[in-house]
Amino acid sequence: MTIEAHNLVWGVGRKTIVRDVSVSVQKGETLGLIGPNGSGKSSLLRLLAGLRQPRSGDVRINGQDVARVSRRALARQVAFVQQNAATDTNVSVHDVVKLGRTPHRSALAGWSAADEAAVSNALAQVDMQSRSGQAWQTLSGGERQRVHIARALAQSPIVMFLDEPTNHLDIHHQIEILRMVRDLPLTSIVALHDLNLAAMFCDRIVVMQDGALVACGSPGDVLTEALLHSVFRVAASVSAADASERPHIRFRSE
Amino acid sequence: MSVHHSVSTHHHGGSGAGWLALFLVLSLLLLGLVVAIATAIGDYAIGLDTVFLAVTNGLGLTGADISPIEQSVVWDLRLSRALVAALSGAGLAICGAILQALLRNPLAEPFVLGVSAGASTGAVCVIVLGIGGGGLSLSMGAFTGAFSAFALVAILSNGATSGPNHTILAGVAAAQLFNALTSYIVTTSGNAQQARDVMFWLLGSFGGVRWPDFHLLIIVVVLGLGVCLYMARALDAFTFGDEDAAALGVPVARIRLVLFALTAMITATIVSMVGAIGFVGLVVPHAARYVVGPMHLRLLPASAAIGAVFMVLADIASRVIVSQQTVPIGVVTALVGVPFFALILYRSRPQT
Ligand SMILES: Nc1ncnc2c1ncn2[C@@H]1O[C@H](COP(=O)(O)OP(=O)(O)OP(=O)(O)O)[C@@H](O)[C@H]1O
Ligand SMILES: [Mg+2]
């Protein structure tokens, strides 16, 4: 198992936000994380990435407890793409992607050929190599998001957490980015709102509601009409021919 | 936020290390020149050639025959003063650059953590209340006050770990408290002359500095710059916020506390020596960003260089604007700096 979390509990003040969540993800697997707004997806991803300390429970990545590894050692293995990241500083696209190399460089080390290769590869993977010199402030919302994904790729991680990586992207790039995440030899957990994309690109899907996991399994097993009705309060018809095929969801308006 | 954004909208020059090296070499040459001018100019004008010989004499390199008065004015008074000015400018500019990055606020400057307010309280305790009974120098009093203010800010903001805006608010609260204490002491116990002394001290003056000040300051500033350069990569990682820096492997809480303490140390040392000189720490980092871009391994040395040159120029101006009189240096930095800054703002306005 690459990622293993046991009985995670986290909250703020008296409010419990993540309730007793356990998940495990195999090497190379792409796990989809779905759930309504405020159900705790981002909070869970932060716990898994070691950015928050759980009240109880633990997270192991490649067998190591993330609470005991140094931040730097962890960042060499784990990359995190935030739901929304913003800055007032005027940095170029290249500068932003370069930040991804931070955990791999010592304090004063020069810029190596390997670093540059990682950066230009990452930019190429998100189709932004021609924008390397552009100012980050002048990018469109979707372009910013792709640059952030490139930065995570430049970190050369073995585990990647993506918090709604496609919410500003056009349909072509939504599909391209998710296809890339699926095809890379990375273990990844992706929070998504588009259920059809989740069904198309995730090996397994977990569903969160009110901070707890309510379902976990293959897209065909999880995305049922009953679950969509109880968790998302929508009426939908799911067309899944058989278990080997990916389900397709059509929402009904009544 | 607009200042930060617009000032650095387009980077000038290339982005290679060569450009930075060229810029630093040119700045050092310029710094040498302005220090020489600062040493030559004054009520008692001395030629540049004599200045040069007096300096080499002072360093023990030559034994040229110049009048002892000129030797003493150049070496004992003016050179130490010019070098302290350069180091103060460099130190304040570095602190400004660091605080702008850590607090993610373009209006952050070295005094945002209440250090200058604390220094003034410490200073009035010595000047007006006579605490220490003459055994405690003005500088020591100011330094103690400055660090007490920083300690208060650190406590109010959980060791400066509770986020940028919280830290800024803690700084504002500390500054208000210490300013109120200063006013209280001055109005209840001071006489008019003491109030004037305090006011003049606060606006900054290089009048009293001598070689021992230089020796202390060069250690503090050079060490500080060294530590900051060592942490420059980590500072870059704060571009998208604390959590993002943590995701990039930066030990956020530790870096914040170390750098806040370091800036407080540098600022307190400078303030206790030459008073609270405003504007340099706010504006110089923006100017430097305009020249070398926002990444800190380049920004910090460039800020130091620009700050040093700027402060020596301001010191020269403070002595020549009004004959036979020295204008407070804090007044000059603002008077000279604002037009420069306006030019940069204008040239870098966002293209819409
Ligand atoms: N620091 C905090 N203090 C108080 N409440 C918080 C905090 N962080 C998160 N919450 C609450 O916890 C709940 C879960 O938040 P989270 O961001 O994990 O949701 P999410 O599933 O990612 O939602 P979305 O789909 O809108 O991104 C929300 O109700 C949020 O208001
Ligand atoms: Mg979220």
XYZ file of C-alpha atoms and ligand atoms in Angstrom:
638
model
C 0.000 0.000 0.000
C 1.335 3.434 -0.839
C -1.143 5.469 1.185
C -2.733 4.063 4.297
C -4.854 6.089 6.694
C -6.400 4.665 9.849
C -9.317 6.163 11.740
C -8.540 9.803 11.009
C -10.414 12.310 13.133
C -9.952 16.062 12.790
C -11.900 19.093 13.858
C -11.771 22.735 14.834
C -12.925 23.714 18.289
C -15.896 21.569 19.159
C -16.751 20.893 15.519
C -15.661 17.558 14.105
C -14.945 17.881 10.405
C -13.406 14.522 9.501
C -15.003 11.568 11.288
C -13.118 8.317 11.599
C -11.935 7.966 8.006
C -9.802 5.042 6.892
C -8.604 4.635 3.316
C -5.855 2.762 1.585
C -4.570 3.302 -1.926
C -2.345 0.952 -3.877
C 0.756 1.917 -5.795
C -0.135 3.519 -9.109
C -3.808 3.703 -8.311
C -5.946 6.780 -9.015
C -8.556 7.277 -6.312
C -11.470 9.650 -6.858
C -12.826 11.587 -3.858
C -16.349 12.908 -4.288
C -18.904 14.469 -2.007
C -21.041 17.579 -1.588
C -19.613 21.004 -0.693
C -18.347 21.073 2.854
C -18.296 17.307 3.191
C -14.611 17.408 4.170
C -12.756 16.481 0.971
C -10.159 19.245 1.186
C -9.748 18.657 4.911
C -9.128 14.958 4.351
C -6.566 15.646 1.616
C -4.684 18.020 3.952
C -4.598 15.360 6.639
C -3.328 12.768 4.182
C -0.627 15.140 2.942
C 0.536 15.814 6.500
C -0.415 19.510 6.355
C -2.715 19.112 9.384
C -2.271 16.972 12.460
C -5.208 14.626 13.017
C -6.760 14.490 16.494
C -6.429 10.763 16.324
C -5.485 8.180 13.742
C -2.435 8.107 11.518
C -1.361 8.326 7.898
C 1.375 6.197 6.369
C 2.888 6.870 2.993
C 5.154 4.083 1.779
C 5.089 2.725 5.302
C 6.319 5.956 6.926
C 4.180 7.882 9.390
C 3.801 11.352 7.833
C 3.730 13.001 11.263
C 7.267 11.715 11.923
C 8.968 12.490 8.611
C 10.571 15.910 8.092
C 8.594 18.314 5.920
C 11.334 18.339 3.329
C 11.649 14.553 3.071
C 7.875 14.331 2.752
C 7.736 17.003 0.039
C 10.169 14.997 -2.070
C 7.571 12.237 -2.260
C 4.246 14.003 -1.920
C 2.890 16.881 -3.998
C -0.288 18.781 -3.241
C -2.308 20.828 -5.732
C -4.483 23.262 -3.788
C -8.079 24.045 -4.633
C -7.206 27.697 -5.112
C -3.798 29.251 -4.749
C -3.243 32.946 -5.297
C -0.474 35.486 -4.894
C 0.050 39.218 -5.263
C 3.691 38.792 -6.149
C 4.476 39.115 -9.791
C 6.157 35.829 -10.635
C 6.593 34.247 -14.046
C 5.208 30.851 -14.993
C 8.739 29.471 -15.006
C 9.381 30.836 -11.498
C 6.228 29.174 -10.187
C 7.091 25.784 -11.646
C 10.655 26.162 -10.356
C 9.221 26.351 -6.828
C 8.334 22.688 -7.272
C 12.037 21.881 -7.129
C 12.367 23.453 -3.646
C 12.470 20.180 -1.688
C 15.112 18.758 -4.014
C 17.552 21.679 -3.838
C 19.840 22.553 -0.982
C 19.855 26.135 0.270
C 22.407 27.584 -2.106
C 22.765 24.881 -4.776
C 22.729 26.063 -8.358
C 20.098 25.245 -10.915
C 20.973 21.831 -12.333
C 20.188 20.323 -15.720
C 17.980 17.784 -13.962
C 15.990 20.616 -12.364
C 15.526 22.331 -15.702
C 14.491 19.057 -17.341
C 11.897 18.436 -14.631
C 10.494 21.930 -15.095
C 10.281 21.853 -18.867
C 8.826 18.328 -18.834
C 6.189 19.413 -16.361
C 5.281 22.446 -18.450
C 5.018 20.271 -21.546
C 2.763 17.796 -19.746
C 0.189 20.496 -19.036
C 0.600 22.050 -22.472
C 2.052 25.316 -21.145
C 5.640 25.181 -22.416
C 5.093 28.149 -24.736
C 4.013 30.333 -21.768
C 7.103 29.839 -19.655
C 7.990 33.548 -19.562
C 4.506 34.932 -19.059
C 3.606 36.678 -15.800
C 1.465 34.482 -13.564
C -0.895 37.392 -12.854
C -1.830 37.621 -16.509
C -2.821 33.959 -16.940
C -6.436 32.874 -17.218
C -7.951 30.835 -14.398
C -7.524 27.533 -16.216
C -3.961 28.356 -17.210
C -3.102 29.119 -13.579
C -4.508 25.792 -12.577
C -2.427 23.994 -15.191
C 0.699 25.825 -14.003
C -0.006 24.634 -10.472
C -0.324 21.088 -11.681
C 2.968 21.527 -13.534
C 4.558 22.702 -10.306
C 3.380 19.569 -8.533
C 4.769 17.450 -11.373
C 8.112 19.248 -11.174
C 8.315 18.065 -7.573
C 8.724 14.552 -9.113
C 6.498 13.010 -6.451
C 5.434 9.429 -6.068
C 2.158 10.482 -4.480
C 0.007 13.353 -5.642
C -3.033 14.923 -4.014
C -5.163 17.064 -6.298
C -7.989 19.163 -4.883
C -10.454 19.810 -7.705
C -7.723 20.147 -10.328
C -10.151 20.529 -13.191
C -12.650 23.075 -11.915
C -11.425 25.913 -14.151
C -10.434 23.857 -17.180
C -12.093 23.553 -20.564
C -13.356 20.090 -21.432
C -10.306 19.234 -23.534
C -7.890 20.022 -20.730
C -10.112 18.388 -18.103
C -9.827 15.154 -20.010
C -6.134 15.616 -20.836
C -5.135 16.381 -17.244
C -7.085 13.502 -15.756
C -5.825 11.136 -18.440
C -2.299 12.238 -17.619
C -2.817 11.740 -13.878
C -4.227 8.281 -14.532
C -1.436 7.255 -16.920
C 1.498 8.566 -14.867
C 3.049 5.923 -12.631
C 1.905 7.934 -9.600
C -0.387 7.114 -6.752
C -2.958 9.865 -6.706
C -6.068 10.988 -4.880
C -8.215 13.442 -6.798
C -11.130 15.399 -5.338
C -13.648 15.960 -8.113
C -17.126 17.357 -8.563
C -17.745 16.042 -12.081
C -19.052 12.560 -11.444
C -18.770 11.440 -15.055
C -15.098 12.416 -15.179
C -14.577 10.598 -11.898
C -16.226 7.538 -13.395
C -14.095 7.752 -16.537
C -10.661 8.205 -15.013
C -10.592 6.841 -11.465
C -9.766 3.252 -10.622
C -11.791 3.518 -7.432
C -14.059 6.127 -5.923
C -14.718 7.055 -2.307
C -17.702 9.157 -1.319
C -17.720 11.563 1.626
C -20.713 12.959 3.423
C -20.585 15.099 6.581
C -16.965 14.180 7.166
C -17.425 10.430 6.968
C -16.779 7.913 4.190
C -20.093 6.515 3.052
C -19.018 4.397 0.079
C -15.870 3.047 -1.480
C -15.347 0.857 -4.512
C -15.160 0.728 -8.294
C -17.046 3.470 -10.170
C -19.672 0.989 -11.254
C -20.300 -0.171 -7.692
C -20.342 3.240 -6.075
C -22.157 5.480 -8.514
C -25.654 4.136 -8.146
C -28.921 6.000 -8.455
C -29.679 5.363 -4.802
C -26.354 6.809 -3.652
C -26.660 9.881 -5.862
C -30.082 10.469 -4.403
C -29.071 10.082 -0.770
C -25.706 11.882 -0.867
C -26.166 14.543 -3.531
C -29.991 14.808 -3.406
C -30.336 14.606 -7.187
C -32.385 12.429 -9.436
C -30.236 10.720 -12.042
C -30.238 7.669 -14.238
C -27.031 5.678 -14.395
C -26.378 3.715 -17.539
C -23.935 0.973 -16.781
C -24.128 -1.884 -19.197
C -22.128 -4.307 -17.079
C -19.587 -4.249 -14.276
C -16.572 -4.005 -16.614
C -17.831 -0.823 -18.218
C -17.671 2.684 -16.775
C -21.022 4.035 -15.663
C -22.466 7.122 -17.281
C -24.722 9.449 -15.334
C -27.555 11.521 -16.759
C -29.205 13.956 -14.429
C -32.927 14.430 -14.609
C -34.584 17.743 -14.073
C -37.729 16.742 -12.237
C -2.089 45.153 -2.564
C -1.837 47.310 -5.643
C 1.603 48.690 -4.882
C 3.181 45.284 -4.789
C 1.500 44.168 -7.944
C 2.137 47.172 -10.089
C 5.689 47.826 -9.012
C 6.820 44.466 -10.216
C 4.617 44.112 -13.233
C 7.440 43.755 -15.673
C 10.901 42.696 -14.755
C 13.645 44.723 -16.164
C 16.761 43.267 -17.618
C 17.504 39.619 -18.093
C 16.966 36.971 -15.506
C 20.394 35.363 -15.608
C 22.934 35.392 -12.814
C 25.129 37.569 -15.040
C 22.754 40.503 -14.827
C 22.641 40.272 -11.046
C 26.436 40.080 -10.801
C 26.811 43.092 -13.082
C 24.218 44.980 -11.065
C 25.951 44.197 -7.770
C 29.390 45.180 -9.078
C 28.025 48.458 -10.431
C 26.233 49.115 -7.131
C 29.398 48.495 -5.144
C 31.347 50.891 -7.358
C 28.578 53.445 -6.971
C 28.559 52.874 -3.215
C 32.317 53.521 -3.093
C 31.788 56.742 -5.001
C 28.944 58.070 -2.857
C 30.785 57.150 0.355
C 33.777 59.112 -0.925
C 31.543 62.074 -1.727
C 29.859 61.839 1.672
C 33.280 61.926 3.249
C 34.438 64.925 1.230
C 31.333 67.071 1.622
C 30.487 69.057 4.705
C 30.937 72.362 6.457
C 34.631 71.752 6.083
C 35.082 70.620 2.469
C 37.952 68.268 1.727
C 39.232 67.299 -1.716
C 38.619 63.753 -2.958
C 42.369 63.124 -3.310
C 42.930 64.028 0.334
C 39.974 61.831 1.295
C 41.583 58.927 -0.509
C 44.920 59.427 1.225
C 43.277 59.885 4.616
C 41.442 56.586 4.165
C 44.553 54.683 3.103
C 46.396 56.305 6.028
C 43.654 55.198 8.359
C 43.883 51.651 7.036
C 47.626 51.783 7.604
C 48.414 51.322 3.916
C 50.119 54.657 3.379
C 51.780 57.258 5.511
C 50.932 60.290 3.413
C 51.497 63.685 4.897
C 48.135 65.407 5.394
C 46.966 67.745 8.096
C 45.867 65.947 11.294
C 42.567 67.839 11.266
C 41.687 66.605 7.795
C 42.833 63.125 8.709
C 40.662 63.149 11.796
C 37.574 64.628 10.109
C 37.708 62.090 7.291
C 38.651 59.026 9.261
C 37.140 59.529 12.707
C 33.975 61.410 11.832
C 32.808 61.176 8.275
C 33.904 57.748 7.064
C 32.398 55.884 10.015
C 29.238 57.936 9.598
C 28.973 57.141 5.872
C 29.605 53.444 6.416
C 27.029 53.236 9.205
C 24.574 54.970 6.879
C 25.289 52.404 4.163
C 24.852 49.479 6.560
C 21.644 50.913 8.021
C 20.202 51.330 4.551
C 21.173 47.791 3.614
C 19.821 46.344 6.867
C 16.478 48.145 6.716
C 16.006 47.177 3.078
C 16.683 43.490 3.780
C 14.243 43.530 6.705
C 11.590 45.148 4.530
C 12.018 42.538 1.798
C 11.754 39.676 4.283
C 8.715 41.033 6.088
C 6.928 41.728 2.806
C 7.458 38.086 1.864
C 6.563 36.548 5.234
C 3.539 38.752 5.840
C 2.567 38.612 2.164
C 1.841 42.303 2.336
C 3.430 44.947 0.105
C 2.995 47.563 2.818
C 5.031 45.625 5.359
C 8.202 47.410 6.509
C 10.766 46.924 9.271
C 8.677 48.782 11.876
C 5.498 46.775 11.304
C 6.282 44.570 14.300
C 6.256 47.546 16.667
C 10.037 47.737 16.938
C 10.372 51.497 16.431
C 7.583 52.290 18.876
C 9.253 50.109 21.468
C 12.596 51.782 20.786
C 11.106 55.219 21.330
C 9.608 54.162 24.638
C 12.981 52.805 25.696
C 14.616 56.039 24.561
C 12.256 58.300 26.523
C 12.702 56.150 29.581
C 16.378 57.037 29.383
C 16.094 60.666 28.192
C 13.117 61.768 30.275
C 12.820 59.428 33.216
C 16.550 58.939 33.538
C 16.184 55.222 34.105
C 19.523 53.571 34.622
C 20.889 56.722 36.256
C 23.260 57.524 33.405
C 24.718 54.023 33.399
C 22.289 52.968 30.716
C 23.015 54.562 27.367
C 20.304 55.814 25.059
C 21.106 53.011 22.620
C 20.784 50.332 25.258
C 17.448 51.749 26.378
C 16.158 51.895 22.839
C 17.332 48.374 22.089
C 15.651 47.008 25.197
C 12.416 48.800 24.312
C 12.540 47.549 20.725
C 12.960 43.967 21.788
C 10.227 44.221 24.433
C 7.835 45.342 21.701
C 8.849 42.441 19.492
C 8.424 40.012 22.384
C 4.907 41.336 22.947
C 4.097 40.826 19.259
C 5.528 37.329 19.361
C 3.351 36.458 22.368
C 0.216 38.013 20.882
C 0.679 36.055 17.667
C 1.633 32.676 19.165
C 5.305 32.964 18.323
C 4.474 34.670 15.022
C 2.954 31.453 13.736
C -0.674 32.434 13.481
C -0.767 33.845 9.987
C 0.209 37.131 8.333
C -2.793 39.302 9.138
C -2.861 38.222 12.750
C 0.811 39.084 13.101
C 0.276 42.501 11.492
C -2.599 43.223 13.879
C -0.446 42.194 16.836
C 2.234 44.583 15.548
C -0.286 47.417 15.249
C -1.513 46.792 18.786
C 2.029 46.762 20.185
C 2.940 49.949 18.294
C -0.157 51.732 19.640
C 0.590 50.650 23.178
C 4.223 51.734 23.101
C 3.459 55.014 21.327
C 0.887 55.758 23.991
C 3.445 54.989 26.704
C 5.943 57.299 25.004
C 3.444 60.153 24.789
C 2.362 59.571 28.353
C 5.905 59.772 29.660
C 6.811 62.812 27.556
C 3.655 64.769 28.447
C 3.630 63.978 32.144
C 7.318 64.139 32.990
C 9.164 65.811 30.154
C 9.972 69.444 29.493
C 9.872 71.097 26.058
C 13.547 70.541 25.389
C 13.330 66.849 26.198
C 10.304 66.484 23.944
C 12.300 68.076 21.148
C 15.244 65.759 21.775
C 13.012 62.730 21.615
C 11.352 63.938 18.435
C 14.698 64.619 16.779
C 16.086 61.270 17.852
C 13.033 59.473 16.468
C 13.392 61.032 13.034
C 16.872 59.661 12.822
C 20.358 61.092 12.815
C 23.797 59.804 11.940
C 25.370 62.613 13.963
C 26.703 60.649 16.874
C 27.948 57.455 15.235
C 31.590 56.389 15.486
C 33.658 53.306 14.655
C 32.323 51.053 17.477
C 28.824 51.493 16.043
C 30.133 50.450 12.658
C 31.812 47.351 14.080
C 28.632 46.214 15.810
C 26.438 46.988 12.825
C 28.591 45.239 10.243
C 28.490 42.042 12.292
C 24.715 42.203 12.675
C 23.975 43.105 9.058
C 26.426 40.708 7.418
C 25.364 37.816 9.643
C 21.723 38.707 9.041
C 22.181 38.833 5.293
C 23.987 35.503 5.403
C 21.187 33.781 7.304
C 18.566 35.335 5.031
C 20.371 34.206 1.891
C 20.539 30.733 3.365
C 16.755 30.857 3.781
C 16.039 32.649 0.506
C 14.669 29.542 -1.219
C 12.306 28.951 1.680
C 11.126 32.566 1.435
C 10.314 32.034 -2.243
C 8.127 29.111 -1.237
C 5.880 31.514 0.714
C 4.694 33.028 -2.579
C 1.372 31.184 -2.449
C 0.953 31.226 1.320
C 1.957 29.326 4.414
C 0.197 26.077 3.629
C 1.661 25.977 0.153
C 5.123 26.564 1.584
C 4.562 23.635 3.934
C 3.536 21.451 0.989
C 6.845 22.366 -0.661
C 8.739 21.026 2.308
C 9.433 24.256 4.192
C 9.270 24.064 8.021
C 6.972 27.095 8.108
C 6.738 27.817 11.825
C 10.479 27.586 12.381
C 11.403 29.746 9.379
C 8.866 32.405 10.365
C 10.087 32.643 13.936
C 13.780 32.697 12.992
C 13.288 35.346 10.329
C 11.006 37.522 12.477
C 13.512 37.410 15.315
C 16.321 38.197 12.887
C 14.560 41.220 11.391
C 13.680 42.450 14.884
C 17.333 42.088 15.871
C 18.632 44.006 12.837
C 15.973 46.700 13.086
C 16.413 47.144 16.829
C 20.164 47.508 16.422
C 19.750 50.138 13.700
C 16.976 52.041 15.484
C 18.884 52.176 18.730
C 21.910 53.601 16.907
C 20.437 56.103 14.485
C 16.706 56.373 15.255
C 13.675 55.194 13.342
C 14.430 56.002 9.722
C 11.286 55.368 7.744
C 10.586 54.741 4.085
C 13.803 52.917 3.147
C 12.587 49.522 4.305
C 9.248 50.001 2.605
C 10.338 51.288 -0.769
C 13.772 49.882 -1.536
C 12.544 46.256 -1.825
C 9.974 47.380 -4.383
C 12.645 49.166 -6.387
C 14.865 46.083 -6.182
C 12.032 43.830 -7.310
C 11.606 46.070 -10.286
C 15.259 45.551 -11.206
C 15.946 41.871 -10.427
C 12.501 40.278 -10.033
C 10.816 38.767 -6.971
C 12.986 35.713 -6.227
C 14.823 36.220 -2.947
C 18.267 34.876 -3.760
C 18.495 37.832 -6.136
C 16.184 40.244 -4.362
C 17.995 40.297 -1.000
C 21.474 41.280 -2.263
C 19.950 43.780 -4.668
C 17.853 45.324 -1.870
C 20.916 45.567 0.339
C 22.899 47.286 -2.431
C 20.165 49.767 -3.324
C 19.390 50.476 0.328
C 23.035 51.207 1.084
C 23.494 53.631 -1.814
C 20.162 55.305 -1.131
C 20.884 55.900 2.545
C 24.313 57.413 1.908
C 22.763 59.724 -0.685
C 20.056 60.677 1.801
C 22.718 61.428 4.421
C 24.562 63.668 1.963
C 21.315 65.450 1.150
C 20.480 65.895 4.833
C 23.709 67.812 5.312
C 23.574 70.039 2.233
C 19.861 70.946 1.918
C 20.039 73.583 4.651
C 23.449 75.132 5.216
C 24.910 74.954 8.732
C 22.135 72.608 9.788
C 21.305 68.919 9.539
C 17.804 67.941 8.478
C 16.618 64.722 10.197
C 17.468 61.782 7.973
C 13.957 60.323 8.136
C 12.618 63.517 6.591
C 15.133 63.297 3.753
C 14.523 59.631 2.953
C 10.866 60.441 2.398
C 11.534 63.685 0.489
C 14.086 62.050 -1.820
C 12.437 58.671 -1.941
C 8.890 59.609 -2.858
C 9.753 61.116 -6.262
C 11.871 58.055 -7.111
C 9.092 55.796 -6.021
C 6.514 57.773 -7.994
C 8.661 57.267 -11.084
C 8.824 53.511 -10.550
C 5.087 53.342 -9.882
C 4.430 55.272 -13.052
C 6.773 53.213 -15.229
C 5.444 49.905 -13.943
C 1.711 50.672 -13.919
C -0.260 47.660 -15.144
C -0.842 47.649 -18.875
C -4.569 47.306 -19.283
N -10.389 25.878 9.848
C -11.707 25.632 9.852
N -12.496 26.173 10.797
C -13.824 25.935 10.827
N -14.448 25.177 9.936
C -13.718 24.620 8.954
C -12.316 24.807 8.859
N -11.859 24.132 7.797
C -12.937 23.551 7.243
N -14.053 23.829 7.938
C -15.409 23.350 7.654
O -15.311 21.976 7.428
C -16.156 21.556 6.398
C -15.382 20.775 5.354
O -14.546 21.662 4.626
P -13.751 21.195 3.335
O -13.024 22.368 2.802
O -12.968 19.998 3.694
O -14.934 20.786 2.361
P -14.858 20.238 0.869
O -15.461 18.890 0.887
O -13.511 20.372 0.315
O -15.864 21.230 0.144
P -15.828 21.829 -1.355
O -16.441 20.828 -2.236
O -16.723 23.026 -1.242
O -14.435 22.158 -1.684
C -16.826 22.809 5.873
O -18.123 22.893 6.410
C -15.969 23.940 6.390
O -16.747 25.074 6.642
Mg -12.610 21.562 -1.107
